Amino acid sequence: MDATGDEFTKYRSPLVSRYASKEMAYNFSDRKKFTTWRKLWIYLAKAEQDLGLPITNAQVAEMESHVDSIDFAMAAEEEKKLRHDVMAHVHTFAHCCPSAAPIIHLGATSCYVGDNTDLIMLRDGFDILLPKLARVIDRLANFAEKYADLPTLGFTHYQPAQLTTVGKRACLWLQDLTMDMRNLQRAHDDIRFRGVKGTTGTQASFLQLFQGDHDKVEELDKKVTEMAGFKKAYLVTGQTYSRKVDIDSLNVLASMGATVHKICTDIRLLANLKEIEEPFEKEQIGSSAMPYKRNPMRAERCCSLARHLMALVFDPLQTSAVQWLERTLDDSANRRISLPESFLTADIILSTLQNITEGLVVYPKVIERHIRHELPFMATENLIMAMVKAGGNRQDCHEKIRVLSQQAAAVVKQEGGDNDLLARVQADPYFTPILGQLDSLLDPKTFVGRAPQQVPSCNL
């Protein structure tokens, strides 16, 4: 459509128009939603037929032949007239299935199609996210292994601290992501089907249809649940499935959003230090005003969207809290937004994070320069121990190092010069006994502890 078309005269969510994958956008589309409604009506009819209700094979076949032929314009007109989306689609389906019209939605309530479809979308949404998260973990594990031995400054309070390695730092990110993988898989596996429960969850309408036969009602619930691809249905419901299910689903996504925000914030901080950069395309523009800039725009996008993802969990928390008795309809409009947006947003940040982790650029020389700048201060304890072993007095040595360190710090902070502590140590005759050991005492690899050995265990 050209720039003068209707597409550009109304708001479009950038989650779909700009960012999300086709599969996730389809998962929450009207096409998927309403074809799923029709499939659920077919499952119900088949199960009711199997259990003895007067439904013919021809009626079922007619419904099956029109699963995808949805007249969306007619459904919109029906909804405008009826002010009820489910009945609008019942009428639209019945219009193209005249012989099946009397048995469509037989015994069901709106939540039979609405809630069950939502649960299918949640389940399928996790099915889309889990492989994407696995790919991010795989790419980051490869990165951690590659740089397992490369020393780098650690930071606490964003101040230089004891050395770690680039790979070990990536393992901090990996550990959080594997916790997210566990959480998403658990949330996926915990989702059950609402099943056929009736208007207030008592299955009264189905008990009437089967003339008081409780066993057939239970079998109906089981059959429809299995047709929809679920192993279990919730044992009890009100009119809806418990909205705590939405809390559980969106909570794990929000938690993953916190992980991604932390990872991408770290990358942005390291990019400022010019130690690590996200991939930068050959013709990519970092700034419209400053052509030299290489802004971490992918990491910034992840942080921006992760904040939205973390905020969305408050919707189901409040919705669940205010569901009166068997249900109130003030959940509906909110869930139409919060459920799809959470999965769409999670989908986007995982795709973007995969792109980042596949192309992270490390600058070892910059990292080495930063280490050289700080390491003399960090090595002072090693220098003291070496002098003591060479016969020196620990307290005398400590005072010598303290004075020289203060002088070197003044050069760095007040004069803007380089850290010259090592040169001062070499120039002081007091330290003559250990001058031959300075290179080994200041080898960065001796300051990283077990960081290289911790990387393989993190990847198990």
Coordinates of C-alpha atoms in Angstrom, one line a residue:
M1 CA 0.0 0.0 0.0
D2 CA 1.3 3.5 -0.8
A3 CA 1.9 6.3 1.6
T4 CA -1.6 7.7 0.9
G5 CA -3.4 4.5 1.9
D6 CA -5.5 3.9 4.9
E7 CA -2.7 1.9 6.6
F8 CA -0.9 5.2 7.4
T9 CA -3.9 7.2 8.6
K10 CA -4.3 5.3 11.9
Y11 CA -2.1 4.1 14.7
R12 CA -0.2 0.9 14.2
S13 CA 1.5 -0.8 17.1
P14 CA 5.2 -0.8 16.4
L15 CA 5.4 -4.1 18.2
V16 CA 3.9 -5.6 15.0
S17 CA 4.6 -3.1 12.3
R18 CA 8.3 -2.6 13.3
Y19 CA 9.7 -5.3 15.4
A20 CA 7.9 -8.7 16.1
S21 CA 8.5 -11.9 14.1
K22 CA 5.9 -13.1 11.7
E23 CA 5.2 -16.2 13.7
M24 CA 4.6 -14.4 17.0
A25 CA 2.5 -11.7 15.2
Y26 CA 0.4 -14.5 13.7
N27 CA 0.0 -16.3 17.0
F28 CA -2.0 -13.3 18.3
S29 CA -3.7 -12.4 15.1
D30 CA -7.4 -12.4 14.4
R31 CA -6.9 -15.1 11.8
K32 CA -5.5 -17.5 14.3
K33 CA -7.9 -16.5 17.1
F34 CA -11.1 -17.0 15.1
T35 CA -10.0 -20.2 13.2
T36 CA -9.1 -21.6 16.7
W37 CA -12.7 -20.7 17.8
R38 CA -14.0 -22.7 14.9
K39 CA -11.8 -25.6 15.7
L40 CA -13.0 -25.6 19.3
W41 CA -16.6 -25.7 18.1
I42 CA -15.7 -28.7 15.9
Y43 CA -13.9 -30.4 18.8
L44 CA -17.0 -29.9 21.0
A45 CA -19.4 -31.2 18.3
K46 CA -17.3 -34.3 17.7
A47 CA -17.0 -35.1 21.4
E48 CA -20.8 -34.5 21.9
Q49 CA -21.5 -36.8 18.9
D50 CA -19.2 -39.5 20.2
L51 CA -21.0 -39.4 23.5
G52 CA -24.4 -39.8 21.9
L53 CA -25.9 -36.4 21.1
P54 CA -27.8 -36.2 17.8
I55 CA -25.0 -34.6 15.7
T56 CA -24.4 -36.0 12.2
N57 CA -21.2 -36.6 10.3
A58 CA -22.4 -34.2 7.6
Q59 CA -22.8 -31.4 10.1
V60 CA -19.2 -32.0 11.4
A61 CA -17.9 -32.2 7.9
E62 CA -19.6 -29.0 6.9
M63 CA -18.0 -27.2 9.9
E64 CA -14.5 -28.7 9.1
S65 CA -14.8 -27.5 5.5
H66 CA -15.2 -23.9 6.6
V67 CA -12.6 -23.5 9.3
D68 CA -10.5 -21.0 7.3
S69 CA -13.3 -19.3 5.3
I70 CA -14.0 -16.5 7.7
D71 CA -16.0 -13.5 6.5
F72 CA -14.4 -10.9 8.7
A73 CA -16.6 -8.1 7.3
M74 CA -19.8 -10.0 8.2
A75 CA -18.5 -10.8 11.6
A76 CA -17.7 -7.1 12.2
E77 CA -21.2 -6.2 11.2
E78 CA -22.7 -8.8 13.4
E79 CA -20.7 -7.6 16.4
K80 CA -21.7 -4.0 15.7
K81 CA -25.3 -5.2 15.9
L82 CA -25.1 -7.8 18.7
R83 CA -22.4 -6.1 20.8
H84 CA -21.1 -9.6 21.5
D85 CA -18.0 -10.9 19.7
V86 CA -18.6 -14.6 20.3
M87 CA -22.2 -14.6 19.1
A88 CA -21.1 -12.5 16.1
H89 CA -18.8 -15.3 15.1
V90 CA -21.3 -18.0 15.9
H91 CA -23.7 -16.3 13.5
T92 CA -21.0 -15.9 10.9
F93 CA -20.0 -19.5 11.1
A94 CA -23.6 -20.6 11.0
H95 CA -24.1 -18.6 7.9
C96 CA -21.7 -20.7 5.9
C97 CA -22.6 -23.9 7.7
P98 CA -26.5 -23.9 7.6
S99 CA -27.0 -27.6 8.4
A100 CA -24.6 -27.3 11.4
A101 CA -26.0 -24.0 12.6
P102 CA -28.3 -25.6 15.3
I103 CA -25.4 -27.4 17.0
I104 CA -22.6 -24.8 16.9
H105 CA -21.6 -23.8 20.4
L106 CA -24.0 -26.3 21.9
G107 CA -24.0 -26.1 25.7
A108 CA -21.0 -23.8 25.7
T109 CA -20.4 -20.3 27.1
S110 CA -18.3 -17.6 25.5
C111 CA -15.3 -18.5 27.7
Y112 CA -15.3 -21.9 26.1
V113 CA -13.8 -20.4 22.9
G114 CA -12.4 -17.2 24.4
D115 CA -10.4 -18.6 27.4
N116 CA -9.4 -21.9 25.7
T117 CA -8.1 -20.0 22.7
D118 CA -6.1 -17.7 25.0
L119 CA -4.5 -20.7 26.7
I120 CA -3.6 -22.2 23.3
M121 CA -2.0 -18.8 22.3
L122 CA -0.1 -18.7 25.6
R123 CA 1.2 -22.2 25.1
D124 CA 2.1 -21.6 21.4
G125 CA 3.7 -18.3 22.4
F126 CA 6.0 -20.1 24.8
D127 CA 6.7 -22.6 22.0
I128 CA 8.0 -19.8 19.9
L129 CA 10.0 -18.1 22.6
L130 CA 11.8 -21.2 24.0
P131 CA 13.9 -22.0 20.9
K132 CA 14.8 -18.3 20.6
L133 CA 16.0 -18.2 24.2
A134 CA 18.0 -21.4 23.6
R135 CA 19.7 -19.9 20.6
V136 CA 20.7 -16.8 22.7
I137 CA 22.1 -19.1 25.4
D138 CA 24.0 -21.1 22.7
R139 CA 25.6 -18.0 21.1
L140 CA 26.5 -16.5 24.5
A141 CA 28.0 -19.8 25.6
N142 CA 30.2 -19.8 22.5
F143 CA 31.3 -16.3 23.3
A144 CA 32.1 -17.2 26.9
E145 CA 34.2 -20.2 25.9
K146 CA 36.1 -18.1 23.3
Y147 CA 37.1 -15.5 25.9
A148 CA 37.3 -17.7 28.9
D149 CA 41.0 -16.8 29.5
L150 CA 41.0 -13.1 28.5
P151 CA 41.6 -11.0 31.7
T152 CA 39.5 -7.9 32.1
L153 CA 38.8 -5.4 34.9
G154 CA 36.0 -6.4 37.2
F155 CA 33.8 -3.6 38.4
T156 CA 31.9 -3.2 41.7
H157 CA 29.9 0.0 42.2
Y158 CA 31.1 0.7 38.6
Q159 CA 34.6 1.2 40.1
P160 CA 37.6 -0.9 39.1
A161 CA 37.8 -4.1 41.2
Q162 CA 39.6 -7.4 41.1
L163 CA 40.2 -8.8 37.7
T164 CA 37.9 -11.4 36.1
T165 CA 37.7 -12.6 32.5
V166 CA 35.5 -11.6 29.6
G167 CA 34.2 -15.2 29.4
K168 CA 33.5 -15.4 33.1
R169 CA 31.5 -12.1 33.0
A170 CA 29.4 -13.6 30.1
C171 CA 28.7 -16.6 32.4
L172 CA 26.9 -14.2 34.8
W173 CA 24.6 -13.4 31.9
L174 CA 24.3 -17.0 30.9
Q175 CA 23.3 -18.2 34.4
D176 CA 20.4 -15.7 34.5
L177 CA 19.3 -16.8 31.0
T178 CA 19.3 -20.4 32.0
M179 CA 17.1 -19.6 35.0
D180 CA 14.8 -17.9 32.5
M181 CA 14.8 -21.0 30.3
R182 CA 13.8 -23.1 33.3
N183 CA 11.0 -20.5 34.3
L184 CA 9.6 -20.3 30.7
Q185 CA 9.6 -24.1 30.3
R186 CA 7.9 -24.5 33.7
A187 CA 5.2 -21.9 32.8
H188 CA 4.6 -23.6 29.5
D189 CA 4.3 -27.0 31.1
D190 CA 2.0 -25.7 33.8
I191 CA -0.6 -24.4 31.3
R192 CA -3.7 -26.5 31.2
F193 CA -6.9 -26.3 29.2
R194 CA -10.0 -24.7 30.6
G195 CA -12.1 -27.4 28.9
V196 CA -15.9 -27.5 28.9
K197 CA -17.0 -26.0 32.2
G198 CA -20.2 -24.0 31.4
T199 CA -21.2 -20.5 32.5
T200 CA -20.0 -20.6 36.1
G201 CA -17.8 -23.6 36.0
T202 CA -20.4 -26.1 37.2
Q203 CA -20.9 -27.8 33.8
A204 CA -24.7 -27.6 34.4
S205 CA -25.6 -27.1 30.8
F206 CA -23.6 -30.2 29.7
L207 CA -25.1 -32.2 32.6
Q208 CA -28.6 -31.3 31.2
L209 CA -27.6 -32.2 27.6
F210 CA -26.5 -35.6 28.8
Q211 CA -29.6 -36.1 31.0
G212 CA -27.7 -36.1 34.3
D213 CA -24.9 -38.5 33.2
H214 CA -21.9 -37.2 35.1
D215 CA -19.5 -39.7 33.5
K216 CA -20.4 -38.4 30.1
V217 CA -19.8 -34.8 31.1
E218 CA -16.4 -35.8 32.5
E219 CA -15.6 -37.7 29.3
L220 CA -16.7 -34.8 27.2
D221 CA -14.2 -32.5 29.1
K222 CA -11.4 -35.1 28.6
K223 CA -12.1 -35.6 24.9
V224 CA -12.1 -31.9 24.0
T225 CA -9.0 -31.3 26.1
E226 CA -7.1 -34.0 24.2
M227 CA -8.4 -32.8 20.8
A228 CA -7.0 -29.3 21.7
G229 CA -3.5 -30.9 22.4
F230 CA -3.5 -30.6 26.1
K231 CA -2.8 -33.4 28.6
K232 CA -4.8 -31.9 31.4
A233 CA -7.6 -29.4 32.1
Y234 CA -8.0 -27.3 35.2
L235 CA -10.0 -29.3 37.7
V236 CA -12.2 -26.3 38.6
T237 CA -12.9 -22.9 37.1
G238 CA -15.4 -20.1 37.5
Q239 CA -16.6 -18.8 34.3
T240 CA -13.0 -18.2 33.3
Y241 CA -9.8 -20.1 34.1
S242 CA -8.0 -18.5 37.1
R243 CA -6.3 -15.3 36.1
K244 CA -3.4 -16.3 38.2
V245 CA -2.4 -18.3 35.1
D246 CA -1.8 -15.0 33.3
I247 CA 0.2 -13.8 36.3
D248 CA 2.4 -16.9 36.1
S249 CA 2.9 -16.5 32.3
L250 CA 3.7 -12.8 32.3
N251 CA 5.8 -13.0 35.4
V252 CA 8.4 -15.2 33.8
L253 CA 8.5 -13.0 30.8
A254 CA 8.9 -9.9 33.0
S255 CA 11.7 -11.7 34.8
M256 CA 13.4 -12.5 31.5
G257 CA 13.0 -8.8 30.6
A258 CA 15.0 -7.9 33.8
T259 CA 17.8 -10.3 32.7
V260 CA 17.9 -8.9 29.2
H261 CA 18.0 -5.3 30.6
K262 CA 20.9 -6.2 32.8
I263 CA 22.9 -7.9 30.0
C264 CA 22.3 -5.0 27.6
T265 CA 23.1 -2.4 30.2
D266 CA 26.4 -4.1 30.8
I267 CA 27.1 -4.1 27.1
R268 CA 26.3 -0.4 26.9
L269 CA 28.7 0.4 29.7
L270 CA 31.4 -1.7 28.2
A271 CA 30.8 0.0 24.8
N272 CA 31.4 3.3 26.5
L273 CA 34.8 1.9 27.6
K274 CA 35.4 0.7 24.1
E275 CA 36.1 -2.8 25.4
I276 CA 33.1 -4.5 23.7
E277 CA 30.7 -3.4 21.0
E278 CA 27.6 -4.9 19.5
P279 CA 27.7 -5.6 15.8
F280 CA 27.8 -2.5 13.6
E281 CA 26.8 -2.7 9.9
K282 CA 29.0 -1.3 7.2
E283 CA 26.5 1.5 6.2
Q284 CA 24.9 1.9 9.7
I285 CA 24.6 5.5 11.0
G286 CA 25.2 6.0 14.7
S287 CA 24.2 9.6 14.9
S288 CA 22.6 12.1 12.5
A289 CA 24.8 14.9 13.9
M290 CA 28.0 13.0 14.9
P291 CA 29.2 10.7 12.1
Y292 CA 31.9 9.1 14.1
K293 CA 29.6 7.6 16.7
R294 CA 28.9 3.9 17.0
N295 CA 25.9 3.9 19.4
P296 CA 24.8 0.6 21.0
M297 CA 21.3 1.0 19.5
R298 CA 20.4 -2.7 19.6
A299 CA 21.2 -3.0 23.3
E300 CA 19.4 0.3 23.9
R301 CA 16.3 -1.1 22.1
C302 CA 16.4 -4.2 24.2
C303 CA 16.5 -2.1 27.4
S304 CA 13.7 0.1 26.2
L305 CA 11.4 -2.8 25.4
A306 CA 12.5 -4.8 28.5
R307 CA 11.2 -1.9 30.6
H308 CA 7.8 -2.3 28.8
L309 CA 7.8 -6.0 29.3
M310 CA 8.6 -5.7 33.0
A311 CA 5.8 -3.2 33.5
L312 CA 3.1 -5.4 31.8
V313 CA 3.1 -8.0 34.6
F314 CA 1.2 -5.4 36.8
D315 CA -1.8 -5.8 34.5
P316 CA -2.6 -9.5 35.3
L317 CA -1.7 -8.9 38.9
Q318 CA -4.4 -6.3 39.2
T319 CA -6.8 -8.2 37.0
S320 CA -6.6 -11.3 39.1
A321 CA -7.1 -9.3 42.3
V322 CA -10.3 -7.7 41.1
Q323 CA -12.1 -10.7 39.6
W324 CA -15.3 -10.9 41.7
L325 CA -16.7 -14.3 42.6
E326 CA -17.1 -16.4 39.4
R327 CA -15.9 -13.6 37.1
T328 CA -16.2 -10.0 36.0
L329 CA -15.8 -8.7 32.5
D330 CA -13.3 -5.9 33.4
D331 CA -10.6 -8.4 32.6
S332 CA -11.4 -8.6 28.9
A333 CA -10.2 -5.3 27.4
N334 CA -7.0 -5.3 29.6
R335 CA -6.1 -8.9 28.6
R336 CA -6.6 -8.1 24.9
I337 CA -3.6 -5.8 25.3
S338 CA -1.4 -7.2 28.0
L339 CA -1.2 -10.8 26.9
P340 CA -0.2 -10.3 23.3
E341 CA 2.1 -7.3 24.0
S342 CA 4.0 -9.4 26.6
F343 CA 4.8 -12.2 24.2
L344 CA 5.4 -9.8 21.2
T345 CA 7.8 -7.8 23.3
A346 CA 9.6 -10.9 24.7
D347 CA 9.9 -12.1 21.1
I348 CA 11.5 -8.9 19.9
I349 CA 14.1 -8.6 22.7
L350 CA 15.2 -12.3 22.2
S351 CA 15.6 -11.8 18.5
T352 CA 17.6 -8.6 19.0
L353 CA 19.7 -10.2 21.8
Q354 CA 20.5 -13.1 19.5
N355 CA 21.7 -10.7 16.9
I356 CA 23.9 -8.9 19.5
T357 CA 25.4 -12.1 20.9
E358 CA 26.2 -13.5 17.5
G359 CA 28.3 -10.4 16.6
L360 CA 29.8 -9.1 19.8
V361 CA 33.2 -7.5 19.1
V362 CA 35.9 -7.5 21.8
Y363 CA 38.9 -5.2 21.8
P364 CA 41.7 -7.0 23.8
K365 CA 44.2 -4.1 23.4
V366 CA 41.8 -1.6 25.0
I367 CA 41.0 -4.1 27.8
E368 CA 44.8 -4.6 28.3
R369 CA 45.4 -0.8 28.5
H370 CA 42.7 -0.4 31.1
I371 CA 44.2 -3.3 33.1
R372 CA 47.7 -1.7 32.9
H373 CA 46.2 1.5 34.2
E374 CA 44.7 -0.1 37.3
L375 CA 46.7 -3.2 38.0
P376 CA 49.7 -1.6 39.8
F377 CA 47.3 -0.5 42.5
M378 CA 45.7 -4.0 42.7
A379 CA 49.1 -5.6 42.8
T380 CA 50.3 -3.8 45.9
E381 CA 49.4 -6.8 48.2
N382 CA 51.4 -9.1 46.0
L383 CA 54.4 -6.7 46.1
I384 CA 54.3 -6.6 49.9
M385 CA 54.2 -10.4 50.2
A386 CA 57.1 -10.7 47.8
M387 CA 59.2 -8.2 49.8
V388 CA 58.4 -10.1 53.0
K389 CA 59.5 -13.3 51.4
A390 CA 62.8 -11.5 50.4
G391 CA 63.4 -10.6 54.0
G392 CA 61.6 -7.2 54.3
N393 CA 59.4 -5.9 57.1
R394 CA 55.7 -6.0 56.2
Q395 CA 54.9 -2.7 58.0
D396 CA 57.8 -0.8 56.4
C397 CA 56.9 -2.2 53.0
H398 CA 53.2 -1.2 53.5
E399 CA 54.2 2.4 54.3
K400 CA 56.5 2.6 51.3
I401 CA 53.7 1.3 49.0
R402 CA 51.2 3.6 50.6
V403 CA 53.3 6.7 49.9
L404 CA 54.1 5.7 46.3
S405 CA 50.5 4.8 45.6
Q406 CA 49.3 8.2 46.8
Q407 CA 51.8 9.9 44.6
A408 CA 50.8 7.9 41.6
A409 CA 47.1 8.5 42.3
A410 CA 47.8 12.3 42.4
V411 CA 49.4 12.0 38.9
V412 CA 46.3 10.2 37.6
K413 CA 43.6 12.3 39.2
Q414 CA 45.1 15.8 39.4
E415 CA 47.4 15.8 36.4
G416 CA 45.5 13.5 34.1
G417 CA 48.6 11.3 33.6
D418 CA 49.1 7.6 33.5
N419 CA 49.5 5.4 36.5
D420 CA 53.3 5.5 37.2
L421 CA 53.3 3.4 40.4
L422 CA 55.3 0.7 38.8
A423 CA 58.0 3.2 37.7
R424 CA 58.2 4.6 41.2
V425 CA 58.6 1.1 42.6
Q426 CA 61.4 0.4 40.1
A427 CA 63.1 3.7 41.0
D428 CA 63.1 3.1 44.7
P429 CA 66.2 1.2 46.0
Y430 CA 64.1 -0.4 48.8
F431 CA 62.4 -2.7 46.2
T432 CA 65.7 -3.9 44.6
P433 CA 65.2 -7.4 46.0
I434 CA 62.1 -8.1 43.9
L435 CA 62.7 -6.1 40.7
G436 CA 63.3 -9.3 38.8
Q437 CA 59.9 -10.6 39.9
L438 CA 57.8 -7.6 38.8
D439 CA 56.7 -9.0 35.4
S440 CA 55.4 -12.2 37.0
L441 CA 53.9 -10.3 40.0
L442 CA 52.0 -8.1 37.5
D443 CA 50.9 -10.8 35.1
P444 CA 47.1 -10.2 34.7
K445 CA 46.4 -13.9 34.4
T446 CA 47.5 -14.4 38.0
F447 CA 44.8 -12.0 39.2
V448 CA 41.7 -13.7 37.7
G449 CA 41.5 -16.6 40.2
R450 CA 39.4 -19.5 38.9
A451 CA 37.5 -17.4 36.4
P452 CA 38.7 -19.5 33.4
Q453 CA 37.9 -22.7 35.1
Q454 CA 34.4 -21.5 36.0
V455 CA 33.5 -21.0 32.4
P456 CA 33.2 -24.6 31.3
S457 CA 31.1 -25.5 34.4
C458 CA 28.7 -22.6 33.6
N459 CA 28.2 -24.1 30.1
L460 CA 27.2 -27.6 31.4

